[in-house]
Amino acid sequence: MKAKLAALPMSYRLAVTSRVLAAVFGGYLVAALASVTLTLWLPLNRAEAVVTGMTVSFLVYLVAVLWCFACRTAWSAWVGLLVPSVILATVSGAARGLGLA
Amino acid sequence: MKEGFRQAMAWLHTWTGLVFGWLLFAIFLTGTLAYFKDEINHWMQPEIPSRPLDAAASLTLAQTYLQQRAPDAPSWQITLPDARDPGISVSWQQAPARPGERGRFTEKILDAQTGAEVPVRKSFGGEFFYRFHFQLQMPYPWGRWLATSAAMVMFIALITGIITHKKIFKDFFTFRPRKGQRSWLDGHNAVGVLVLPFHLMITYSSLVIFMAMVMPASLLVSYGSDRSAFYDEVFPEAPTPERAGIPATLPAMAPLLARASEQLGGGNVARVTVINPGDANASVQVARASSDRITYEYGNDVTFNGVSGQILDATPAKPLPMAIAGSFYGLHIGHFAGPVLRWLYFICGLAGTAMIGTGLVIWLGKRQLKHAKTGVMPFELRLVEVLNIASMAGLIGAVAAFFWANRLLPLSLDGRANWEVNTFFIAWTLSLVHALLRPGRKAWVEQLTLAALLFTTVPLLNALTTAHHLGVTLAQKDWALAGFDLTCLAAGLLLAWAAWKMQRAAHTVRVEKTRRETTRPITLEQGTR
Amino acid sequence: MLLALLLCYVGFTALCLSMPRHHDELLGRKPSSRRVRNLKLAGWLLLCLSLWAAVAAKDWGFGLVDWFAVSMFSALLLVLLMPYRPKLALSLAALSLLAAPVAAWAWW
């Protein structure tokens, strides 16, 4: 961080804020959806599946957060979270539809 | 962010570390202290005498006491003494004021040898540190949310730190003291990498511990609003029979201990709960000691019919996912740890605290260098400096103040336990004010010196205010009490050394400023170009 | 736990010495490539032995915990001793190497 705080352009600050929001909220959403998907699809009884889903979710959150800051632009942070979210939501819905839940 | 993966991770590591560092330092320090919370309790309530352990005798004494004091209580709870917790703790629920309500709980400590009530000074003891480190003295559930969020950020900081550390294997054994900023970074890397298994375990486990609160999506999807069904499945408890309404004296419970131990595969009993004592359907629930296995077990393990002695149920073995989650919990709190392992836990916790602390110092140090020539610090850096001092030296001083309050506050003071805690927070606040008013170096030196003074004199304070001073406790082999005094002394000496080093470094900087800036002295903390 | 600790400490010292920079710092000369290989081998072997000792003493659950605890502690000890008391760091390793068979025999 060589530039002094005052010299940072507004576009940079907006980009960082965007990534942070994506990481915190978007990341949480992906992690939650991943836990739900796991819970619905794992061939375990209800309580065991829930415990497994929750335990693993934080690893997903980690990856999501790292993605938000590693990707090239702030936009790709959001896209990179949206796509898995849609996929996971669909897969969970499918489990429900197939009567697995 | 366009500069590459490693740089992005370094950026993330730097900023997550700074923004949450002060909070995480407090969590780690108080959590580390919590590993010795029983010993801290013992020092802060020295009135409870240590006796040789005899579970059956203790249980009998407790039963006699409760039979006299609370024969009609809906439930009794007895916590048996163990190697780290000398008193028998009995508590009972009083009959509720209105039906359907819960009655008030009363708790007393009994002497493990005589069964008499011990007039013990009111104090939260080590429990304060334990609760603070995950509740942060904030109302439920906000403190836990903040603490768990901090844990997630800690996890990010750890992983990004690993990614950023290019020479993690090459520099595994590298520590070069007396080289200014370089040494701080080496130190940060050393306590980080060498103790990494602990840091990863403690951080991830803290997420697992509160996962049902912070990541409930799968729970809600599977159970809807019926959360209690989930908990019943995860922590199955034997259903206790309803009150029969037929009075019956509860036979002596001591023989049940041996039978429970058998059921538990030779395990130790920690807690006995009696539901509806004095009734024909009284049930006795016996819980295993946490020291028996790694997986932290809630709930009760063997349930007996109190009158007939028949075994009603035993908690079944845990399925794998619950065993894993339980192991995370168990590893985190380390109840199973014997004395040597407990010290190792403590050392690892201190290493984690040091990792965070050195990180905060490095963050500021790197940026302060750019302003060393002008000697004026921009507002942001000054803010970081003040927060560094208050959250580290100030917090350590506040811990000492907490112990001092325990010995100095009058025993009969109303709300004494709360006043000990207030002293802690008042001291911490004063350290913040002090850091605001004094220049950085001086604030560090003064606060470290004060903390050093307070800690080194704890054994003296103890000797002057109680009869349980080192001369007595060492002779009686009361290791908890003696160990506390000695550890405070050692901590005080370490703080004094730190204060002295800070003072010396400040001197060298001042001398350096009068010369032309050409040479590179190695004693400098700051100003190395 | 003691045996595991002793073996860990020697193991880490061996691995440390297998690095030319540290070998030079501690023993005053660079190691030959043969020595590097042998030290690395010895170091890893000792760490594995230490793990075996910990698990044999207390079963997998508690054994693993013990092993991680003593390995972290011994690594910390070594790294903090090296710059301040290098001779002590090395003598501790030598002593541990001698004491290890005694500890093993005593435990058996």
XYZ file of C-alpha atoms in Angstrom:
738
model
C 0.000 0.000 0.000
C 2.423 2.638 -1.169
C -0.057 5.413 -1.953
C -1.242 7.544 0.932
C -4.850 7.038 1.874
C -5.950 10.404 0.513
C -4.448 9.699 -2.899
C -6.457 6.529 -3.585
C -8.903 7.011 -6.417
C -12.613 6.610 -5.688
C -12.922 3.845 -8.281
C -10.384 1.786 -6.361
C -12.205 2.295 -3.094
C -15.515 1.325 -4.695
C -13.950 -1.798 -6.157
C -12.553 -2.837 -2.787
C -15.862 -2.182 -1.069
C -17.621 -4.201 -3.723
C -15.274 -7.131 -3.222
C -15.674 -6.967 0.543
C -19.467 -6.998 0.270
C -19.303 -9.855 -2.201
C -17.010 -11.793 0.083
C -18.982 -11.229 3.275
C -22.541 -11.592 2.015
C -22.116 -13.412 -1.270
C -19.648 -15.781 0.316
C -22.079 -16.504 3.126
C -24.819 -17.237 0.622
C -22.668 -19.700 -1.308
C -21.556 -21.390 1.913
C -25.131 -21.664 3.163
C -26.330 -23.043 -0.170
C -23.468 -25.514 -0.208
C -24.402 -26.726 3.273
C -28.029 -27.144 2.204
C -27.040 -29.027 -0.945
C -24.766 -31.344 0.990
C -27.417 -31.948 3.621
C -30.067 -32.827 1.078
C -27.869 -35.069 -1.067
C -25.782 -36.932 1.524
C -27.053 -40.457 2.146
C -27.130 -39.950 5.906
C -29.967 -39.536 8.345
C -31.314 -36.035 8.848
C -29.304 -34.960 11.885
C -26.022 -36.404 10.595
C -26.482 -34.728 7.224
C -27.180 -31.362 8.829
C -24.130 -31.602 11.082
C -21.923 -32.560 8.126
C -23.279 -29.748 5.983
C -22.685 -27.137 8.647
C -19.206 -28.394 9.525
C -18.016 -28.277 5.912
C -19.670 -24.963 5.040
C -16.846 -22.833 6.409
C -14.386 -24.313 3.922
C -16.710 -23.191 1.145
C -16.920 -19.738 2.731
C -13.118 -19.610 2.775
C -12.823 -20.424 -0.913
C -15.541 -17.914 -1.785
C -13.773 -15.139 0.115
C -10.402 -15.929 -1.443
C -12.039 -15.912 -4.871
C -13.507 -12.451 -4.295
C -10.064 -10.983 -3.816
C -8.090 -13.140 -6.211
C -10.252 -12.608 -9.271
C -9.416 -9.904 -11.778
C -12.240 -7.452 -11.320
C -14.834 -6.632 -8.698
C -17.553 -7.653 -11.159
C -16.057 -11.118 -11.588
C -16.179 -11.467 -7.806
C -19.954 -11.206 -7.903
C -20.355 -13.312 -11.030
C -18.062 -15.946 -9.577
C -20.390 -16.223 -6.606
C -23.646 -15.931 -8.469
C -22.994 -18.831 -10.809
C -22.268 -21.415 -8.070
C -25.198 -20.033 -6.059
C -27.596 -20.666 -8.913
C -26.165 -24.122 -9.506
C -26.348 -25.061 -5.827
C -29.857 -23.695 -5.478
C -30.951 -25.711 -8.496
C -29.324 -28.881 -7.211
C -30.943 -28.426 -3.784
C -34.280 -27.792 -5.390
C -33.818 -30.953 -7.418
C -33.248 -32.913 -4.216
C -36.456 -31.548 -2.847
C -38.254 -32.306 -6.060
C -36.901 -35.851 -6.186
C -38.176 -36.360 -2.671
C -34.752 -36.799 -1.128
C -35.411 -34.201 1.552
C -5.780 -6.799 -7.149
C -4.479 -7.110 -10.673
C -1.014 -7.847 -9.401
C -1.314 -11.544 -8.986
C -2.713 -14.135 -6.664
C -0.055 -13.946 -3.996
C -0.166 -10.174 -3.819
C -3.947 -10.245 -3.554
C -3.681 -12.728 -0.696
C -1.017 -10.594 0.964
C -3.320 -7.581 0.737
C -6.173 -9.581 2.244
C -3.934 -10.911 5.014
C -2.724 -7.405 5.882
C -6.157 -5.819 6.085
C -8.091 -8.640 7.763
C -5.226 -8.873 10.227
C -5.386 -5.191 11.060
C -9.136 -4.638 11.240
C -9.802 -7.696 13.386
C -6.389 -7.974 15.033
C -7.216 -5.997 18.160
C -10.366 -8.012 18.835
C -8.631 -11.296 18.031
C -5.752 -10.452 20.385
C -8.262 -10.017 23.201
C -10.065 -13.239 22.286
C -6.834 -15.215 22.104
C -5.400 -13.827 25.332
C -8.543 -14.403 27.393
C -9.106 -17.779 25.732
C -5.550 -18.803 26.590
C -6.103 -17.760 30.205
C -9.289 -19.830 30.171
C -7.221 -23.017 29.824
C -6.309 -22.430 33.445
C -9.699 -21.127 34.516
C -10.040 -23.739 37.248
C -6.688 -22.729 38.691
C -7.614 -19.053 38.394
C -10.920 -19.826 40.125
C -8.992 -21.536 42.893
C -6.668 -18.553 43.409
C -9.540 -16.084 43.272
C -11.605 -18.139 45.741
C -8.879 -19.532 47.978
C -11.352 -20.278 50.743
C -12.273 -23.605 49.133
C -9.910 -26.182 50.609
C -8.254 -28.844 48.462
C -8.957 -32.334 49.734
C -7.922 -35.803 48.565
C -10.421 -36.964 45.977
C -13.117 -39.472 46.949
C -16.077 -39.433 44.618
C -18.341 -41.677 46.681
C -17.703 -39.765 49.912
C -18.259 -36.417 48.173
C -21.494 -37.612 46.635
C -22.740 -38.819 50.032
C -21.891 -35.481 51.666
C -23.682 -33.637 48.875
C -26.729 -35.850 49.171
C -26.917 -35.347 52.939
C -26.677 -31.605 52.525
C -29.301 -31.437 49.805
C -31.626 -33.749 51.713
C -31.540 -31.248 54.572
C -31.544 -27.994 52.660
C -33.724 -28.752 49.644
C -35.747 -31.946 50.094
C -38.621 -30.641 47.968
C -36.666 -29.132 45.117
C -37.674 -30.293 41.638
C -34.058 -31.008 40.798
C -30.608 -31.183 42.331
C -27.278 -30.910 40.598
C -24.023 -32.092 42.115
C -20.645 -31.475 40.528
C -18.001 -33.672 42.077
C -14.559 -32.280 42.852
C -11.666 -33.211 40.592
C -7.951 -32.540 40.443
C -8.456 -28.964 39.295
C -11.710 -28.050 41.034
C -11.487 -28.701 44.783
C -14.998 -28.067 46.058
C -18.246 -29.966 45.767
C -20.659 -27.775 43.894
C -24.315 -28.311 44.711
C -27.193 -26.486 43.194
C -30.906 -26.881 43.324
C -33.908 -25.434 41.681
C -36.353 -23.872 44.055
C -40.062 -24.436 43.567
C -41.276 -21.940 40.985
C -43.229 -18.923 42.167
C -45.937 -19.741 39.630
C -46.624 -23.114 37.996
C -45.107 -23.461 34.553
C -42.240 -21.134 35.415
C -38.714 -22.219 36.224
C -37.677 -21.874 39.832
C -34.593 -19.926 40.850
C -31.287 -21.740 41.009
C -29.183 -21.623 44.142
C -25.585 -22.780 44.155
C -23.331 -23.522 47.103
C -19.822 -24.839 47.448
C -19.207 -27.568 50.011
C -15.999 -28.653 51.643
C -15.140 -32.032 50.121
C -14.128 -33.437 53.487
C -16.698 -32.083 55.944
C -19.630 -31.356 53.655
C -20.039 -27.947 55.262
C -20.807 -24.859 53.241
C -17.699 -22.883 52.440
C -18.061 -19.128 52.913
C -16.483 -18.250 49.618
C -15.910 -14.721 48.301
C -18.121 -13.866 45.374
C -16.129 -13.797 42.193
C -16.421 -14.866 38.588
C -12.863 -16.099 38.768
C -11.454 -17.659 35.635
C -14.989 -18.038 34.282
C -14.855 -14.348 33.411
C -12.039 -14.898 30.913
C -13.698 -18.008 29.578
C -17.019 -16.276 28.941
C -15.463 -13.085 27.698
C -13.488 -14.847 24.987
C -16.649 -16.011 23.185
C -19.271 -13.530 24.428
C -17.189 -10.382 24.632
C -19.309 -9.000 27.482
C -22.025 -8.238 24.964
C -25.691 -9.188 25.284
C -26.763 -12.527 23.884
C -26.442 -13.348 20.983
C -24.430 -10.389 19.649
C -21.209 -11.195 21.430
C -21.130 -14.720 20.043
C -21.899 -13.495 16.558
C -19.050 -11.023 16.705
C -16.649 -13.565 18.191
C -17.552 -16.186 15.582
C -17.253 -13.624 12.785
C -13.828 -12.768 14.138
C -13.030 -16.485 14.017
C -13.960 -16.646 10.334
C -11.740 -13.640 9.641
C -8.965 -15.351 11.633
C -9.365 -18.375 9.383
C -9.007 -16.165 6.309
C -5.978 -14.462 7.835
C -4.315 -17.810 8.584
C -4.850 -19.236 5.110
C -3.835 -16.044 3.328
C -0.798 -15.903 5.595
C 0.219 -19.411 4.525
C -0.314 -18.547 0.848
C 1.653 -15.334 1.176
C 4.606 -16.888 2.996
C 6.667 -17.814 -0.050
C 9.542 -19.436 1.776
C 7.451 -21.302 4.324
C 9.670 -24.399 4.165
C 12.976 -22.671 3.489
C 12.452 -20.270 6.384
C 10.930 -22.873 8.700
C 13.739 -22.596 11.253
C 14.600 -18.961 10.588
C 14.596 -16.474 13.394
C 17.021 -13.557 13.283
C 16.742 -11.342 16.368
C 18.253 -7.884 16.783
C 17.514 -6.888 13.188
C 14.598 -4.513 13.642
C 11.551 -5.026 11.433
C 13.099 -8.192 10.007
C 13.114 -9.782 13.475
C 9.500 -8.917 14.118
C 8.542 -10.580 10.838
C 10.683 -13.624 11.613
C 9.031 -13.842 15.014
C 5.555 -13.500 13.504
C 6.368 -16.266 11.037
C 7.900 -18.496 13.699
C 4.968 -18.403 16.135
C 2.656 -18.691 13.158
C 4.177 -21.560 11.186
C 5.647 -23.665 13.991
C 2.344 -23.681 15.883
C 0.165 -23.826 12.790
C -1.641 -27.090 13.627
C -2.903 -25.511 16.840
C -3.916 -22.236 15.172
C -5.852 -24.016 12.437
C -7.516 -26.348 14.931
C -8.490 -23.628 17.379
C -9.874 -21.378 14.664
C -11.879 -23.950 12.727
C -13.186 -25.568 15.897
C -14.492 -22.232 17.148
C -16.557 -22.004 13.967
C -17.883 -25.535 14.454
C -18.817 -24.807 18.067
C -21.291 -22.106 17.088
C -22.141 -23.449 13.656
C -25.813 -24.058 14.443
C -26.138 -20.380 15.295
C -24.149 -18.838 12.454
C -24.827 -21.279 9.620
C -28.360 -22.557 10.293
C -29.509 -22.877 6.670
C -29.275 -26.665 6.456
C -30.890 -26.983 9.882
C -33.807 -24.790 8.877
C -34.270 -26.613 5.592
C -34.310 -30.033 7.244
C -36.169 -29.286 10.448
C -38.152 -26.147 9.716
C -38.911 -24.341 12.935
C -38.523 -27.456 15.084
C -34.966 -26.824 16.277
C -35.420 -28.870 19.415
C -35.988 -31.983 17.305
C -32.513 -31.461 15.870
C -30.944 -31.140 19.306
C -32.813 -34.187 20.559
C -31.346 -36.212 17.709
C -27.826 -34.896 18.146
C -27.760 -35.032 21.944
C -30.151 -37.815 22.839
C -31.092 -37.782 26.480
C -32.949 -40.496 28.274
C -36.496 -39.370 28.877
C -37.045 -38.904 32.586
C -40.262 -40.277 34.034
C -42.870 -37.841 35.255
C -43.304 -37.063 38.901
C -45.358 -39.879 40.495
C -46.588 -37.810 43.405
C -45.731 -40.672 45.744
C -43.108 -39.659 48.291
C -40.140 -42.020 48.673
C -36.786 -41.433 50.283
C -33.899 -41.471 47.910
C -31.462 -44.202 48.871
C -27.755 -43.424 49.037
C -26.470 -42.664 45.553
C -22.857 -43.541 46.136
C -23.234 -47.177 44.967
C -24.618 -45.896 41.661
C -21.228 -44.378 40.886
C -19.528 -47.737 40.555
C -22.307 -49.035 38.328
C -22.247 -45.918 36.174
C -18.507 -46.194 35.825
C -18.949 -49.761 34.622
C -21.435 -48.623 31.989
C -19.001 -45.914 30.918
C -16.261 -48.473 30.420
C -14.380 -47.559 33.570
C -14.833 -43.821 33.103
C -15.019 -41.154 35.770
C -18.158 -39.401 36.850
C -18.217 -35.618 36.869
C -21.781 -34.622 37.545
C -24.881 -36.141 39.088
C -28.317 -34.676 38.465
C -31.348 -35.807 40.416
C -34.777 -35.131 38.992
C -37.667 -35.164 41.469
C -35.742 -36.271 44.537
C -38.026 -37.560 47.254
C -40.474 -38.939 44.712
C -41.010 -42.575 43.756
C -40.041 -41.779 40.169
C -36.878 -39.935 41.038
C -34.213 -40.322 38.366
C -30.501 -39.966 38.752
C -28.520 -38.884 35.715
C -24.815 -39.490 35.791
C -22.538 -37.611 33.415
C -19.096 -38.674 32.350
C -16.067 -36.556 33.193
C -14.853 -34.583 30.181
C -11.351 -35.708 30.941
C -12.134 -39.191 29.719
C -12.130 -38.625 26.014
C -11.425 -36.016 23.375
C -14.951 -35.706 22.039
C -16.789 -33.231 24.189
C -19.929 -34.898 25.427
C -22.939 -32.956 26.444
C -25.883 -34.546 28.049
C -26.000 -37.276 30.529
C -24.625 -40.657 30.052
C -26.322 -43.096 32.366
C -29.734 -42.630 33.893
C -30.977 -44.648 36.848
C -34.310 -44.860 38.607
C -33.317 -43.228 41.887
C -35.351 -45.471 44.153
C -34.931 -48.891 42.571
C -31.466 -48.326 41.101
C -32.598 -49.740 37.775
C -30.783 -48.421 34.739
C -33.264 -46.548 32.571
C -31.060 -45.597 29.695
C -27.547 -44.899 28.599
C -26.597 -42.346 25.962
C -25.723 -44.229 22.777
C -22.415 -43.869 20.984
C -22.201 -40.916 18.630
C -22.448 -41.335 14.854
C -19.414 -40.172 12.866
C -20.423 -36.596 11.926
C -21.382 -35.848 15.538
C -18.189 -37.483 16.761
C -16.175 -35.268 14.422
C -17.979 -32.104 15.475
C -17.707 -33.187 19.093
C -13.995 -33.788 18.640
C -13.554 -30.291 17.273
C -15.296 -28.967 20.368
C -13.296 -31.225 22.656
C -9.965 -30.299 21.068
C -10.834 -26.625 21.388
C -11.614 -26.655 25.108
C -9.067 -29.323 25.948
C -10.868 -30.627 29.031
C -9.102 -33.946 28.602
C -5.651 -32.397 28.957
C -3.498 -33.448 31.907
C -1.126 -30.942 33.510
C 1.697 -31.197 30.948
C -0.591 -31.073 27.929
C -2.529 -28.200 29.515
C 0.669 -26.164 29.764
C 1.374 -26.974 26.118
C -2.119 -25.761 25.213
C -1.360 -22.582 27.174
C 1.963 -22.080 25.379
C 0.295 -22.618 21.993
C -2.399 -20.108 22.946
C 0.260 -17.577 23.904
C 1.976 -18.250 20.584
C -1.275 -17.466 18.785
C -1.675 -14.300 20.805
C 1.921 -13.352 19.983
C 1.315 -14.087 16.309
C -1.518 -11.566 16.269
C 0.379 -9.041 18.377
C 3.532 -9.166 16.263
C 1.364 -8.795 13.168
C -0.158 -5.594 14.521
C 3.266 -4.216 15.441
C 4.630 -5.038 11.981
C 1.661 -3.433 10.255
C 2.345 -0.157 11.997
C 6.130 -0.432 11.952
C 6.312 -0.763 8.173
C 4.211 2.328 7.631
C 5.760 4.371 10.406
C 9.110 4.134 8.641
C 7.860 6.388 5.895
C 7.020 9.091 8.407
C 10.072 8.695 10.631
C 11.821 11.624 8.901
C 8.999 14.096 9.414
C 8.269 12.755 12.887
C 4.581 13.505 12.422
C 2.189 10.599 12.145
C -0.907 10.847 9.997
C -4.185 10.338 11.823
C -4.762 6.758 10.615
C -1.394 5.560 11.842
C -1.742 7.333 15.141
C -5.118 5.614 15.577
C -3.523 2.233 14.920
C -0.730 3.045 17.342
C -3.150 3.982 20.125
C -5.270 0.887 19.519
C -2.182 -1.328 19.465
C -1.029 -0.055 22.822
C -4.433 -0.188 24.504
C -5.474 -3.540 23.098
C -2.192 -5.247 23.980
C -0.351 -3.617 26.869
C -3.591 -2.152 28.167
C -5.395 -5.487 28.101
C -2.553 -7.246 29.899
C -2.631 -4.550 32.563
C -6.395 -4.947 32.876
C -5.941 -8.670 33.564
C -3.564 -7.807 36.384
C -6.030 -5.224 37.698
C -8.725 -7.927 37.753
C -6.558 -10.092 40.016
C -5.695 -7.126 42.219
C -9.376 -6.246 42.583
C -10.067 -9.786 43.729
C -7.687 -9.382 46.642
C -8.464 -5.767 47.512
C -12.238 -5.443 47.217
C -13.978 -6.002 50.580
C -15.380 -9.522 50.930
C -18.801 -8.292 51.948
C -19.136 -5.758 49.155
C -22.474 -5.988 47.407
C -22.066 -7.143 43.828
C -18.394 -7.806 44.434
C -18.092 -10.195 41.508
C -19.357 -7.505 39.136
C -17.014 -4.951 40.635
C -14.021 -7.159 39.881
C -15.152 -7.224 36.253
C -15.766 -3.475 36.309
C -12.216 -2.958 37.517
C -10.989 -4.901 34.495
C -12.897 -2.683 32.070
C -12.078 0.534 33.907
C -8.385 -0.326 33.773
C -8.658 -1.154 30.075
C -10.430 2.129 29.352
C -7.844 4.083 31.325
C -5.121 2.453 29.249
C -6.837 3.736 26.118
C -6.977 7.258 27.532
C -3.339 7.015 28.562
C -2.355 5.856 25.084
C -4.206 8.815 23.585
C -2.443 11.311 25.806
C 1.115 10.012 25.683
C 3.502 9.658 22.731
C 3.663 6.091 21.388
C 6.975 4.825 22.753
C 6.429 6.337 26.162
C 2.920 4.903 26.371
C 4.244 1.419 25.603
C 7.006 1.658 28.170
C 4.780 3.104 30.868
C 1.956 0.610 30.378
C 4.290 -2.373 30.153
C 6.085 -1.200 33.282
C 2.816 -0.812 35.175
C 1.652 -4.264 34.068
C 5.044 -5.676 35.059
C 4.741 -4.088 38.485
C 1.225 -5.348 39.037
C 2.083 -8.906 37.984
C 5.363 -9.304 39.840
C 3.766 -8.123 43.079
C 0.802 -10.542 42.872
C 2.501 -13.095 45.153
C 3.242 -10.309 47.621
C -0.329 -9.051 47.421
C -1.529 -12.579 47.996
C 0.674 -12.936 51.062
C -0.543 -9.647 52.504
C -4.240 -10.280 51.969
C -4.725 -14.012 52.520
C -3.225 -16.890 54.433
C -2.584 -18.812 51.220
C 0.739 -17.323 50.240
C 3.620 -19.122 48.528
C 5.238 -20.240 51.761
C 2.076 -22.102 52.679
C 0.962 -23.301 49.264
C 4.346 -24.724 48.269
C 4.567 -26.618 51.541
C 1.048 -27.983 51.097
C 1.771 -28.852 47.473
C -1.217 -26.789 46.366
C 0.165 -26.490 42.845
C -2.747 -24.494 41.488
C -2.353 -21.669 43.989
C 1.424 -21.738 44.017
C 1.539 -22.051 40.241
C -0.666 -19.005 39.850
C 1.574 -16.858 42.048
C 4.699 -18.082 40.275
C 3.248 -17.642 36.787
C 2.227 -14.077 37.613
C 5.747 -13.445 38.828
C 7.225 -14.883 35.634
C 4.787 -12.875 33.505
C 5.736 -9.734 35.379
C 9.439 -10.343 34.771
C 8.802 -10.942 31.074
C 6.814 -7.702 30.857
C 9.574 -5.841 32.676
C 12.103 -7.158 30.147
C 9.821 -6.026 27.308
C 9.470 -2.574 28.840
C 13.242 -2.332 29.237
C 13.853 -3.310 25.611
C 11.317 -0.726 24.437
C 13.007 1.905 26.546
C 16.435 1.060 25.113
C 15.156 1.115 21.566
C 13.630 4.532 22.198
C 17.004 5.795 23.442
C 18.820 4.625 20.349
C 16.261 6.336 18.113
C 16.670 9.625 19.965
C 20.440 9.480 19.777
C 20.216 8.561 16.102
C 18.119 11.593 15.256
C 20.925 13.939 16.275
C 23.427 12.318 13.932
C 23.285 12.453 10.166
C 21.211 9.621 8.833
C 23.897 7.549 7.221
C 24.690 4.636 9.485
C 22.572 1.533 10.075
C 22.525 0.657 13.758
C 21.058 -2.767 14.440
C 19.609 -1.987 17.844
C 16.908 0.130 16.285
C 13.336 -1.062 16.212
C 12.358 1.764 13.940
C 14.319 3.865 11.539
C 16.187 1.110 9.721
C 16.405 2.239 6.151
C 5.017 -38.119 25.975
C 8.631 -37.677 27.012
C 9.983 -40.127 24.447
C 7.950 -38.472 21.690
C 9.250 -35.067 22.766
C 12.907 -36.172 22.780
C 12.636 -37.813 19.367
C 10.826 -34.795 17.918
C 13.453 -32.390 19.121
C 16.301 -34.426 17.641
C 14.326 -34.915 14.445
C 13.773 -31.200 14.010
C 17.412 -30.461 14.804
C 18.484 -32.953 12.132
C 16.145 -31.373 9.576
C 17.399 -27.956 10.545
C 21.030 -29.000 10.136
C 20.202 -30.475 6.743
C 19.678 -26.919 5.514
C 23.038 -25.463 4.413
C 22.350 -22.035 5.892
C 21.566 -23.373 9.354
C 24.299 -26.003 9.225
C 26.735 -23.191 8.581
C 25.295 -21.075 11.446
C 25.402 -23.899 13.952
C 28.460 -25.930 12.954
C 30.553 -23.392 11.107
C 30.738 -25.097 7.705
C 28.482 -26.029 4.825
C 27.327 -29.636 4.669
C 28.177 -31.985 1.821
C 25.257 -33.182 -0.275
C 25.638 -36.636 1.229
C 25.324 -35.207 4.717
C 22.291 -33.187 3.664
C 20.605 -36.328 2.408
C 21.438 -38.317 5.524
C 20.311 -35.573 7.862
C 17.010 -35.187 6.033
C 16.452 -38.927 6.151
C 17.371 -39.117 9.825
C 15.189 -36.129 10.655
C 12.079 -37.505 8.999
C 12.715 -40.949 10.415
C 12.988 -39.534 13.930
C 9.764 -37.559 13.505
C 7.987 -40.720 12.366
C 9.422 -42.647 15.307
C 8.230 -39.919 17.613
C 4.730 -40.176 16.165
C 4.819 -43.930 16.649
C 5.955 -43.461 20.248
C 3.114 -41.057 20.994
C 0.429 -43.241 19.452
C 1.792 -46.415 21.029
C 1.677 -44.798 24.449
C -1.866 -43.552 24.313
C -3.837 -44.795 21.327
C -4.611 -42.814 18.178
C -6.850 -40.051 19.555
C -4.840 -38.898 22.528
C -1.602 -40.015 20.891
C -2.013 -37.712 17.894
C -2.880 -34.788 20.131
C 0.196 -35.453 22.266
C 2.383 -35.734 19.182
C 1.223 -32.445 17.674
C 1.653 -30.740 21.038
C 5.216 -31.975 21.607
C 6.231 -31.360 18.003
C 5.022 -27.759 18.065
C 6.730 -27.207 21.388
C 10.043 -28.746 20.348
C 10.079 -26.794 17.074
C 9.433 -23.548 18.963
C 12.116 -24.380 21.492
C 14.691 -25.120 18.808
C 13.945 -22.007 16.751
C 14.010 -19.707 19.782
C 17.219 -21.241 21.170
C 19.191 -21.221 17.938
C 19.973 -17.522 17.578
C 20.610 -16.970 21.301
C 22.184 -20.202 22.524
C 23.174 -22.300 19.506
C 25.476 -24.540 21.512
C 22.706 -25.253 23.995
C 20.320 -26.034 21.154
C 22.768 -28.608 19.792
C 23.680 -30.125 23.155
C 19.998 -30.550 23.961
C 19.669 -32.508 20.734
C 22.639 -34.683 21.619
C 21.289 -35.268 25.128
C 17.841 -36.081 23.781
C 19.330 -38.578 21.375
C 21.107 -40.301 24.257
C 18.121 -40.082 26.588
C 15.634 -41.420 24.054
C 16.611 -45.101 24.251
C 16.618 -44.807 28.054
C 13.141 -43.306 28.011
C 11.978 -46.009 25.599
C 13.411 -48.753 27.788
C 11.893 -47.237 30.938
C 8.498 -47.056 29.340
C 8.634 -50.645 28.113
